[in-house]
Amino acid sequence: MRIAVLSGKGGTGKTLVSVNLAVVAKKSIYIDCDVEEPNGHLFFKPMVTEEKEISMQIPKVDEAICNGCRKCVDFCKFNALAYIKGKIIVFDDVCHSCGGCMILCPQKAISGRNKSIGKIRAGSSDGVVIYTGILNTGEASGVPIIKELLSGIESEHNKTIFIDCPPGSACIVMESIKDADYCILVAEPTLFGVHNLNMVYELVKLFNKPFGAVLNKCLEGENPAEKFCIEKDIRILGKIPFDRQLGTLNSNAKIAVKENKKYEEQFSTLLDAIIKEAPYETATNT
Amino acid sequence: MRIAIPSDEKNIDSSICVSFGRTPYFLIYDTDTKIREFIDNSTAASSGGAGIKAAQILVDEKTDALITPRCGENAADVLKSADIKIYKSISSSIKDNIDAFVSGKLCLLDEIHPGFHGHRK
Ligand code: SF4
Ligand code: SF4
């Protein structure tokens, strides 16, 4: 079963929830898809067993063949190409590697060249298998890394897979939840938190995924995020009370459920709630 | 000499647009013939690389200089390779900037800021 953990913005406790759930689930796989800022590995401190370079195909123009028709420039919807003084200039950091210009060029003047955009690391720590995606800074899109991260782990579906998604609801998040069987939305109990929750709520609805919410940093009294969930009929899987000790453990990159029985119980209860909610059958369609 | 200025409206009294890549129009002013025309920036709504495309438009319009409050790195690369000089605007008034340019009072823009790429933002 694949469980994706999402939030509208960073810092809501998305990694806290996914890391601790992965640990209490025992035989599990944790995949860090927050490729711009992967920090799950800081908690697990895994032994890295494998590293793989991820590259994309960037166009390379043969100036001797190019006749300056500019079809490629007009075609590229990312505006990664410019035609200056009789030459095509390629902007690597804007190119999304769609490959369109290479197919389109009537002169067949454009070929591909590999350019590294990041890497994937695999490792393990106490029975949890950890995959981390790392996007090089300045790269336009981490989607190819996510694709690579999420393919290939199909074979181990007796394990529960936790996908720590990038924050927000952009295409990179869509790629991360595409094949998930269940989605967990992590939210903070503030008005701003509601706004962020709504973003991911709209997304999982769009993808027709079963989902539930985890409310983090809960205090006594009014909780706008909870109100929102009740209004929208969103299942609340659990509430994590605001807790200074938990905050400290987390900021010291300690895994709370390993440090204190209290948290172990908390997250085990949460996991049970999720398992009960989530469909048993692995989704076959993608 | 043909100079380009990103403008908020098709009007010489309008102000300079703060975003070079996303400006709705460019004023193209010919300092020799004193002819001015406004052209649409067709890239104002495009998804990424707007600065590159906007710079391409200025290259195709055969401009010699651009007056702008700021300019992204990629756009600046395009303009530089086409030998288009980038000057920093001194105020928001288009007229004042043209006057300042003609009397040689504008400085080259050297504080090029890195563009904002990626999908999160
Ligand atoms: S489409 Fe091909 S021939 Fe035309 S400008 Fe681009 S590279 Fe040159
Ligand atoms: S591969 Fe796609 S994104 Fe990259 S330059 Fe060609 S058309 Fe543009």
CSV table of C-alpha atoms and ligand atoms in Angstrom, one decimal:
chain,number,residue,atom,x,y,z
A,1,MET,CA,0.0,0.0,0.0
A,2,ARG,CA,1.2,3.4,-0.9
A,3,ILE,CA,0.4,6.3,1.4
A,4,ALA,CA,1.2,9.8,0.3
A,5,VAL,CA,1.7,12.5,2.9
A,6,LEU,CA,1.0,16.0,1.8
A,7,SER,CA,0.7,19.6,3.0
A,8,GLY,CA,0.1,22.9,1.4
A,9,LYS,CA,3.4,24.4,2.6
A,10,GLY,CA,6.6,23.3,4.3
A,11,GLY,CA,7.0,23.1,8.0
A,12,THR,CA,3.5,21.7,8.9
A,13,GLY,CA,4.8,18.4,10.1
A,14,LYS,CA,4.7,16.4,6.9
A,15,THR,CA,8.1,14.9,7.5
A,16,LEU,CA,7.4,14.3,11.2
A,17,VAL,CA,4.2,12.4,10.3
A,18,SER,CA,5.7,10.3,7.5
A,19,VAL,CA,8.9,9.5,9.3
A,20,ASN,CA,7.3,8.4,12.5
A,21,LEU,CA,4.6,6.4,10.7
A,22,ALA,CA,7.2,4.6,8.7
A,23,VAL,CA,9.0,3.6,11.9
A,24,VAL,CA,5.9,2.4,13.8
A,25,ALA,CA,4.8,0.5,10.6
A,26,LYS,CA,8.0,-1.6,11.0
A,27,LYS,CA,8.6,-3.2,7.7
A,28,SER,CA,8.1,-0.1,5.6
A,29,ILE,CA,9.6,2.0,2.9
A,30,TYR,CA,10.0,5.8,3.3
A,31,ILE,CA,10.4,7.8,0.1
A,32,ASP,CA,11.4,11.4,0.3
A,33,CYS,CA,9.9,13.1,-2.8
A,34,ASP,CA,10.6,16.6,-1.4
A,35,VAL,CA,13.5,16.8,-3.8
A,36,GLU,CA,14.2,20.4,-3.3
A,37,GLU,CA,14.7,20.0,0.4
A,38,PRO,CA,14.7,16.3,1.4
A,39,ASN,CA,15.2,16.1,5.1
A,40,GLY,CA,13.7,12.7,6.0
A,41,HIS,CA,17.3,11.2,5.8
A,42,LEU,CA,18.4,13.6,8.6
A,43,PHE,CA,16.1,11.6,10.9
A,44,PHE,CA,16.8,8.1,9.7
A,45,LYS,CA,20.5,8.7,9.2
A,46,PRO,CA,20.5,5.7,6.9
A,47,MET,CA,23.4,3.6,5.7
A,48,VAL,CA,23.5,4.6,2.0
A,49,THR,CA,23.7,1.4,-0.1
A,50,GLU,CA,23.1,2.8,-3.5
A,51,GLU,CA,23.3,6.1,-5.4
A,52,LYS,CA,22.1,6.8,-8.8
A,53,GLU,CA,22.6,9.9,-11.0
A,54,ILE,CA,19.5,11.2,-12.7
A,55,SER,CA,19.9,13.1,-15.9
A,56,MET,CA,17.7,14.7,-18.6
A,57,GLN,CA,18.1,15.1,-22.3
A,58,ILE,CA,18.8,18.7,-23.1
A,59,PRO,CA,18.9,19.8,-26.8
A,60,LYS,CA,22.1,20.4,-28.6
A,61,VAL,CA,22.0,22.2,-31.9
A,62,ASP,CA,24.3,21.4,-34.8
A,63,GLU,CA,25.0,24.9,-36.1
A,64,ALA,CA,26.2,23.5,-39.4
A,65,ILE,CA,22.8,22.0,-40.2
A,66,CYS,CA,20.5,24.6,-38.6
A,67,ASN,CA,19.0,26.9,-41.2
A,68,GLY,CA,17.6,29.3,-38.7
A,69,CYS,CA,13.9,28.6,-39.4
A,70,ARG,CA,13.2,29.2,-35.7
A,71,LYS,CA,10.5,26.5,-35.5
A,72,CYS,CA,12.1,25.2,-32.3
A,73,VAL,CA,12.1,28.6,-30.7
A,74,ASP,CA,8.4,29.2,-31.4
A,75,PHE,CA,7.5,25.7,-30.3
A,76,CYS,CA,9.2,25.6,-26.9
A,77,LYS,CA,6.4,26.6,-24.5
A,78,PHE,CA,9.0,27.0,-21.7
A,79,ASN,CA,10.9,29.6,-23.7
A,80,ALA,CA,14.1,27.7,-23.2
A,81,LEU,CA,15.4,28.5,-26.7
A,82,ALA,CA,16.4,31.8,-28.2
A,83,TYR,CA,17.7,32.7,-31.7
A,84,ILE,CA,20.4,35.3,-31.6
A,85,LYS,CA,22.8,36.3,-34.3
A,86,GLY,CA,22.1,33.3,-36.4
A,87,LYS,CA,22.5,30.9,-33.5
A,88,ILE,CA,20.2,28.9,-31.2
A,89,ILE,CA,20.9,29.4,-27.5
A,90,VAL,CA,19.7,26.7,-25.1
A,91,PHE,CA,18.8,27.7,-21.6
A,92,ASP,CA,19.5,24.5,-19.7
A,93,ASP,CA,17.9,25.6,-16.5
A,94,VAL,CA,14.6,26.5,-18.1
A,95,CYS,CA,14.4,23.5,-20.4
A,96,HIS,CA,12.0,20.8,-19.2
A,97,SER,CA,13.4,18.1,-21.4
A,98,CYS,CA,10.1,17.5,-23.2
A,99,GLY,CA,12.1,16.5,-26.3
A,100,GLY,CA,9.7,18.3,-28.6
A,101,CYS,CA,12.2,20.5,-30.3
A,102,MET,CA,14.3,17.5,-31.2
A,103,ILE,CA,11.4,15.8,-32.9
A,104,LEU,CA,10.2,18.9,-34.5
A,105,CYS,CA,13.3,20.4,-36.2
A,106,PRO,CA,12.8,19.9,-40.0
A,107,GLN,CA,16.6,19.9,-40.5
A,108,LYS,CA,17.2,17.3,-37.8
A,109,ALA,CA,19.7,19.7,-36.4
A,110,ILE,CA,18.8,19.0,-32.7
A,111,SER,CA,20.2,16.1,-30.8
A,112,GLY,CA,20.1,15.4,-27.1
A,113,ARG,CA,22.9,15.5,-24.6
A,114,ASN,CA,22.7,14.3,-21.0
A,115,LYS,CA,22.7,16.7,-18.2
A,116,SER,CA,22.6,15.6,-14.6
A,117,ILE,CA,19.8,17.1,-12.6
A,118,GLY,CA,20.1,15.3,-9.3
A,119,LYS,CA,20.3,11.9,-7.7
A,120,ILE,CA,18.6,9.2,-5.8
A,121,ARG,CA,20.0,7.5,-2.7
A,122,ALA,CA,18.8,4.3,-1.2
A,123,GLY,CA,19.6,3.1,2.2
A,124,SER,CA,18.1,1.6,5.3
A,125,SER,CA,17.8,2.1,9.0
A,126,ASP,CA,16.3,-0.3,11.5
A,127,GLY,CA,14.2,-2.2,8.9
A,128,VAL,CA,12.9,0.9,7.2
A,129,VAL,CA,14.1,1.2,3.6
A,130,ILE,CA,14.8,4.9,2.7
A,131,TYR,CA,14.8,6.4,-0.7
A,132,THR,CA,15.8,10.0,-1.1
A,133,GLY,CA,15.5,12.2,-4.2
A,134,ILE,CA,17.8,15.1,-4.5
A,135,LEU,CA,17.4,17.8,-7.1
A,136,ASN,CA,20.4,20.0,-7.9
A,137,THR,CA,19.8,23.6,-7.0
A,138,GLY,CA,18.6,25.8,-9.8
A,139,GLU,CA,17.0,23.0,-11.8
A,140,ALA,CA,13.6,23.7,-13.3
A,141,SER,CA,11.9,20.5,-12.5
A,142,GLY,CA,12.2,17.6,-10.1
A,143,VAL,CA,9.6,15.5,-11.9
A,144,PRO,CA,12.0,13.1,-13.6
A,145,ILE,CA,13.5,12.3,-10.2
A,146,ILE,CA,10.1,11.6,-8.6
A,147,LYS,CA,9.3,9.4,-11.6
A,148,GLU,CA,12.4,7.4,-11.1
A,149,LEU,CA,11.9,7.3,-7.3
A,150,LEU,CA,8.4,5.9,-7.6
A,151,SER,CA,9.0,3.4,-10.3
A,152,GLY,CA,10.9,0.3,-9.5
A,153,ILE,CA,9.6,-0.1,-5.9
A,154,GLU,CA,6.5,-1.9,-7.3
A,155,SER,CA,8.0,-5.3,-6.5
A,156,GLU,CA,8.0,-4.8,-2.7
A,157,HIS,CA,4.3,-4.3,-2.2
A,158,ASN,CA,4.0,-6.3,1.0
A,159,LYS,CA,5.5,-3.3,2.7
A,160,THR,CA,3.7,-0.1,3.5
A,161,ILE,CA,5.2,2.7,1.5
A,162,PHE,CA,5.2,6.3,2.8
A,163,ILE,CA,5.7,9.0,0.3
A,164,ASP,CA,6.8,12.3,1.8
A,165,CYS,CA,5.5,14.7,-0.9
A,166,PRO,CA,6.9,18.1,-1.8
A,167,PRO,CA,4.8,21.0,-0.3
A,168,GLY,CA,2.1,22.7,-2.4
A,169,SER,CA,0.0,21.3,-5.2
A,170,ALA,CA,2.1,21.9,-8.3
A,171,CYS,CA,2.8,19.2,-10.9
A,172,ILE,CA,5.6,17.7,-8.9
A,173,VAL,CA,3.1,16.9,-6.1
A,174,MET,CA,0.7,15.4,-8.6
A,175,GLU,CA,3.5,13.2,-9.8
A,176,SER,CA,4.2,12.1,-6.2
A,177,ILE,CA,0.6,11.1,-5.4
A,178,LYS,CA,-0.4,9.7,-8.9
A,179,ASP,CA,-0.1,6.1,-7.8
A,180,ALA,CA,-0.9,6.5,-4.1
A,181,ASP,CA,-3.6,4.4,-2.6
A,182,TYR,CA,-4.3,6.8,0.2
A,183,CYS,CA,-3.4,10.4,1.0
A,184,ILE,CA,-2.8,12.0,4.3
A,185,LEU,CA,-3.2,15.8,4.5
A,186,VAL,CA,-1.2,17.4,7.3
A,187,ALA,CA,-2.5,20.7,8.5
A,188,GLU,CA,-1.8,23.3,11.2
A,189,PRO,CA,-4.6,24.7,13.3
A,190,THR,CA,-4.5,28.3,12.0
A,191,LEU,CA,-6.4,30.2,9.4
A,192,PHE,CA,-3.3,30.2,7.2
A,193,GLY,CA,-3.2,26.4,7.8
A,194,VAL,CA,-6.7,26.1,6.5
A,195,HIS,CA,-5.7,27.9,3.3
A,196,ASN,CA,-2.9,25.4,2.8
A,197,LEU,CA,-5.1,22.5,3.7
A,198,ASN,CA,-7.6,23.6,1.1
A,199,MET,CA,-4.9,23.6,-1.6
A,200,VAL,CA,-4.1,19.9,-1.0
A,201,TYR,CA,-7.7,19.0,-0.4
A,202,GLU,CA,-8.6,20.3,-3.9
A,203,LEU,CA,-5.8,18.3,-5.3
A,204,VAL,CA,-6.6,14.9,-3.8
A,205,LYS,CA,-10.3,15.5,-4.7
A,206,LEU,CA,-9.2,16.1,-8.3
A,207,PHE,CA,-7.2,12.9,-8.3
A,208,ASN,CA,-10.1,11.0,-6.7
A,209,LYS,CA,-7.9,9.6,-4.0
A,210,PRO,CA,-9.2,8.4,-0.7
A,211,PHE,CA,-7.8,10.7,2.0
A,212,GLY,CA,-7.9,11.9,5.6
A,213,ALA,CA,-6.4,14.7,7.6
A,214,VAL,CA,-3.9,14.8,10.4
A,215,LEU,CA,-4.1,18.0,12.5
A,216,ASN,CA,-0.7,18.9,13.9
A,217,LYS,CA,0.2,21.3,16.7
A,218,CYS,CA,-3.2,21.3,18.2
A,219,LEU,CA,-4.0,23.5,21.2
A,220,GLU,CA,-7.0,23.7,23.4
A,221,GLY,CA,-9.9,25.8,22.0
A,222,GLU,CA,-10.8,26.9,18.5
A,223,ASN,CA,-9.2,25.0,15.7
A,224,PRO,CA,-10.0,26.5,12.3
A,225,ALA,CA,-8.5,23.4,10.5
A,226,GLU,CA,-10.7,21.1,12.4
A,227,LYS,CA,-13.7,23.3,11.6
A,228,PHE,CA,-12.8,23.1,7.9
A,229,CYS,CA,-12.6,19.3,8.1
A,230,ILE,CA,-16.0,19.1,9.6
A,231,GLU,CA,-17.5,21.5,7.1
A,232,LYS,CA,-16.0,19.6,4.2
A,233,ASP,CA,-16.7,16.2,5.7
A,234,ILE,CA,-13.0,15.3,5.8
A,235,ARG,CA,-12.1,12.4,8.0
A,236,ILE,CA,-9.8,13.4,10.8
A,237,LEU,CA,-7.4,10.6,11.3
A,238,GLY,CA,-5.7,12.0,14.3
A,239,LYS,CA,-4.7,15.1,16.2
A,240,ILE,CA,-1.1,15.7,17.4
A,241,PRO,CA,-1.2,18.0,20.4
A,242,PHE,CA,1.1,20.9,20.5
A,243,ASP,CA,4.0,19.6,22.5
A,244,ARG,CA,7.3,21.3,23.3
A,245,GLN,CA,9.1,18.0,23.8
A,246,LEU,CA,8.0,16.7,20.5
A,247,GLY,CA,9.1,19.9,18.9
A,248,THR,CA,12.5,19.7,20.5
A,249,LEU,CA,13.0,16.1,19.4
A,250,ASN,CA,12.0,17.0,15.9
A,251,SER,CA,14.2,19.9,15.6
A,252,ASN,CA,17.1,17.8,16.9
A,253,ALA,CA,16.3,15.4,14.0
A,254,LYS,CA,15.3,12.6,16.5
A,255,ILE,CA,12.6,10.2,15.6
A,256,ALA,CA,10.0,10.8,18.4
A,257,VAL,CA,8.5,7.3,18.4
A,258,LYS,CA,12.0,5.8,19.1
A,259,GLU,CA,12.6,8.2,22.0
A,260,ASN,CA,9.4,8.0,24.0
A,261,LYS,CA,6.7,5.4,24.5
A,262,LYS,CA,4.1,8.2,24.6
A,263,TYR,CA,4.8,9.1,21.0
A,264,GLU,CA,5.0,5.5,19.9
A,265,GLU,CA,1.5,5.0,21.2
A,266,GLN,CA,0.3,8.2,19.5
A,267,PHE,CA,1.6,7.3,16.1
A,268,SER,CA,0.6,3.6,16.4
A,269,THR,CA,-3.0,4.8,17.0
A,270,LEU,CA,-2.7,7.1,14.0
A,271,LEU,CA,-1.4,4.3,11.9
A,272,ASP,CA,-4.2,2.0,12.9
A,273,ALA,CA,-6.7,4.7,12.0
A,274,ILE,CA,-5.1,5.0,8.6
A,275,ILE,CA,-5.0,1.3,7.9
A,276,LYS,CA,-8.7,1.1,8.8
A,277,GLU,CA,-9.5,3.9,6.4
A,278,ALA,CA,-7.3,3.0,3.5
A,279,PRO,CA,-8.4,0.5,0.9
A,280,TYR,CA,-6.7,-2.8,1.3
A,281,GLU,CA,-6.6,-3.6,-2.4
A,282,THR,CA,-3.6,-2.0,-4.1
A,283,ALA,CA,-4.9,0.3,-6.8
A,284,THR,CA,-4.2,-1.4,-10.1
A,285,ASN,CA,-4.8,1.5,-12.4
A,286,THR,CA,-2.3,4.3,-12.5
B,1,MET,CA,19.4,54.1,-32.0
B,2,ARG,CA,16.4,52.1,-31.0
B,3,ILE,CA,15.6,51.9,-27.3
B,4,ALA,CA,13.0,49.7,-25.7
B,5,ILE,CA,11.2,50.4,-22.4
B,6,PRO,CA,8.7,48.0,-20.7
B,7,SER,CA,5.5,50.0,-20.3
B,8,ASP,CA,2.3,49.4,-18.3
B,9,GLU,CA,0.1,51.0,-20.9
B,10,LYS,CA,0.2,51.9,-24.6
B,11,ASN,CA,0.9,55.5,-23.7
B,12,ILE,CA,4.0,57.7,-23.4
B,13,ASP,CA,2.6,59.1,-20.1
B,14,SER,CA,2.3,55.7,-18.5
B,15,SER,CA,4.9,54.3,-16.2
B,16,ILE,CA,7.6,51.8,-16.7
B,17,CYS,CA,6.5,48.3,-15.9
B,18,VAL,CA,8.4,46.8,-13.0
B,19,SER,CA,8.7,43.4,-14.6
B,20,PHE,CA,10.7,43.1,-17.8
B,21,GLY,CA,9.5,39.6,-18.7
B,22,ARG,CA,5.9,40.2,-17.8
B,23,THR,CA,5.4,43.7,-19.1
B,24,PRO,CA,2.3,44.0,-21.3
B,25,TYR,CA,3.9,46.3,-23.8
B,26,PHE,CA,7.2,47.6,-24.9
B,27,LEU,CA,7.7,51.2,-26.1
B,28,ILE,CA,10.3,51.2,-28.9
B,29,TYR,CA,11.7,54.7,-29.4
B,30,ASP,CA,14.0,55.7,-32.2
B,31,THR,CA,16.3,58.4,-30.9
B,32,ASP,CA,17.2,59.5,-34.5
B,33,THR,CA,13.9,59.6,-36.2
B,34,LYS,CA,12.0,60.3,-32.9
B,35,ILE,CA,9.4,57.7,-34.0
B,36,ARG,CA,7.9,55.7,-31.2
B,37,GLU,CA,5.7,52.7,-31.4
B,38,PHE,CA,4.2,50.3,-28.8
B,39,ILE,CA,4.5,46.5,-29.3
B,40,ASP,CA,2.7,43.8,-27.4
B,41,ASN,CA,4.7,41.5,-25.2
B,42,SER,CA,3.2,38.2,-26.3
B,43,THR,CA,5.0,36.4,-23.5
B,44,ALA,CA,3.5,38.2,-20.6
B,45,ALA,CA,1.3,35.3,-19.7
B,46,SER,CA,3.6,32.4,-20.6
B,47,SER,CA,4.5,29.7,-18.1
B,48,GLY,CA,8.2,30.0,-17.8
B,49,GLY,CA,11.2,31.7,-19.4
B,50,ALA,CA,9.2,34.9,-20.0
B,51,GLY,CA,12.3,37.0,-19.7
B,52,ILE,CA,14.0,34.9,-22.4
B,53,LYS,CA,11.1,35.3,-24.8
B,54,ALA,CA,10.7,39.0,-24.1
B,55,ALA,CA,14.4,39.5,-24.8
B,56,GLN,CA,14.0,37.6,-28.0
B,57,ILE,CA,11.3,40.0,-29.0
B,58,LEU,CA,13.7,42.9,-28.5
B,59,VAL,CA,16.4,41.2,-30.5
B,60,ASP,CA,13.9,40.7,-33.3
B,61,GLU,CA,12.8,44.3,-33.1
B,62,LYS,CA,16.5,45.2,-33.6
B,63,THR,CA,16.7,47.4,-30.6
B,64,ASP,CA,20.1,48.6,-29.4
B,65,ALA,CA,19.2,49.3,-25.8
B,66,LEU,CA,16.8,48.5,-23.1
B,67,ILE,CA,15.8,50.7,-20.1
B,68,THR,CA,14.4,48.7,-17.3
B,69,PRO,CA,14.3,48.7,-13.5
B,70,ARG,CA,15.5,45.1,-13.4
B,71,CYS,CA,16.3,42.1,-15.6
B,72,GLY,CA,16.7,38.4,-14.9
B,73,GLU,CA,19.9,36.6,-15.7
B,74,ASN,CA,18.7,34.5,-18.6
B,75,ALA,CA,17.1,37.5,-20.3
B,76,ALA,CA,20.3,39.5,-19.8
B,77,ASP,CA,22.3,36.6,-21.4
B,78,VAL,CA,20.1,36.9,-24.5
B,79,LEU,CA,20.4,40.6,-24.7
B,80,LYS,CA,24.1,40.6,-24.1
B,81,SER,CA,24.7,38.0,-26.9
B,82,ALA,CA,22.8,40.3,-29.2
B,83,ASP,CA,24.8,43.3,-28.0
B,84,ILE,CA,21.8,45.1,-26.6
B,85,LYS,CA,22.8,47.4,-23.8
B,86,ILE,CA,20.8,47.3,-20.6
B,87,TYR,CA,20.3,50.6,-18.7
B,88,LYS,CA,18.8,51.0,-15.3
B,89,SER,CA,15.7,53.3,-15.2
B,90,ILE,CA,15.9,56.2,-12.9
B,91,SER,CA,12.2,56.8,-12.2
B,92,SER,CA,8.9,55.4,-13.2
B,93,SER,CA,8.2,57.9,-15.8
B,94,ILE,CA,8.9,56.8,-19.4
B,95,LYS,CA,9.4,60.4,-20.6
B,96,ASP,CA,12.0,61.1,-17.9
B,97,ASN,CA,14.0,58.0,-18.7
B,98,ILE,CA,14.0,58.8,-22.4
B,99,ASP,CA,15.3,62.3,-21.6
B,100,ALA,CA,17.9,61.0,-19.3
B,101,PHE,CA,19.0,58.4,-21.8
B,102,VAL,CA,19.3,61.0,-24.6
B,103,SER,CA,21.4,63.2,-22.4
B,104,GLY,CA,23.6,60.3,-21.4
B,105,LYS,CA,22.6,60.2,-17.7
B,106,LEU,CA,21.5,56.5,-17.4
B,107,CYS,CA,23.9,53.9,-16.0
B,108,LEU,CA,24.2,50.3,-17.2
B,109,LEU,CA,22.3,47.9,-15.1
B,110,ASP,CA,24.8,45.6,-13.5
B,111,GLU,CA,22.8,44.3,-10.6
B,112,ILE,CA,21.3,41.5,-12.6
B,113,HIS,CA,19.1,39.3,-10.3
B,114,PRO,CA,18.8,35.6,-10.7
B,115,GLY,CA,15.4,34.6,-12.2
B,116,PHE,CA,12.8,32.8,-10.2
B,117,HIS,CA,12.5,29.3,-11.7
B,118,GLY,CA,10.8,26.2,-10.5
B,119,HIS,CA,7.3,25.3,-10.0
B,120,ARG,CA,6.7,25.8,-6.4
B,121,LYS,CA,6.4,29.5,-6.5
C,1,SF4,S1,14.1,24.1,-35.8
C,1,SF4,FE1,16.1,23.2,-36.3
C,1,SF4,S2,16.7,24.3,-38.2
C,1,SF4,FE2,15.0,25.5,-37.3
C,1,SF4,S3,16.1,27.0,-36.0
C,1,SF4,FE3,15.6,25.2,-34.7
C,1,SF4,S4,17.5,24.0,-34.8
C,1,SF4,FE4,17.6,25.4,-36.5
C,2,SF4,S1,13.3,19.9,-24.9
C,2,SF4,FE1,11.3,20.8,-24.7
C,2,SF4,S2,11.6,22.3,-23.1
C,2,SF4,FE2,13.7,21.8,-23.7
C,2,SF4,S3,14.2,23.3,-25.3
C,2,SF4,FE3,13.3,21.6,-26.4
C,2,SF4,S4,11.1,22.1,-26.6
C,2,SF4,FE4,12.0,23.4,-25.0
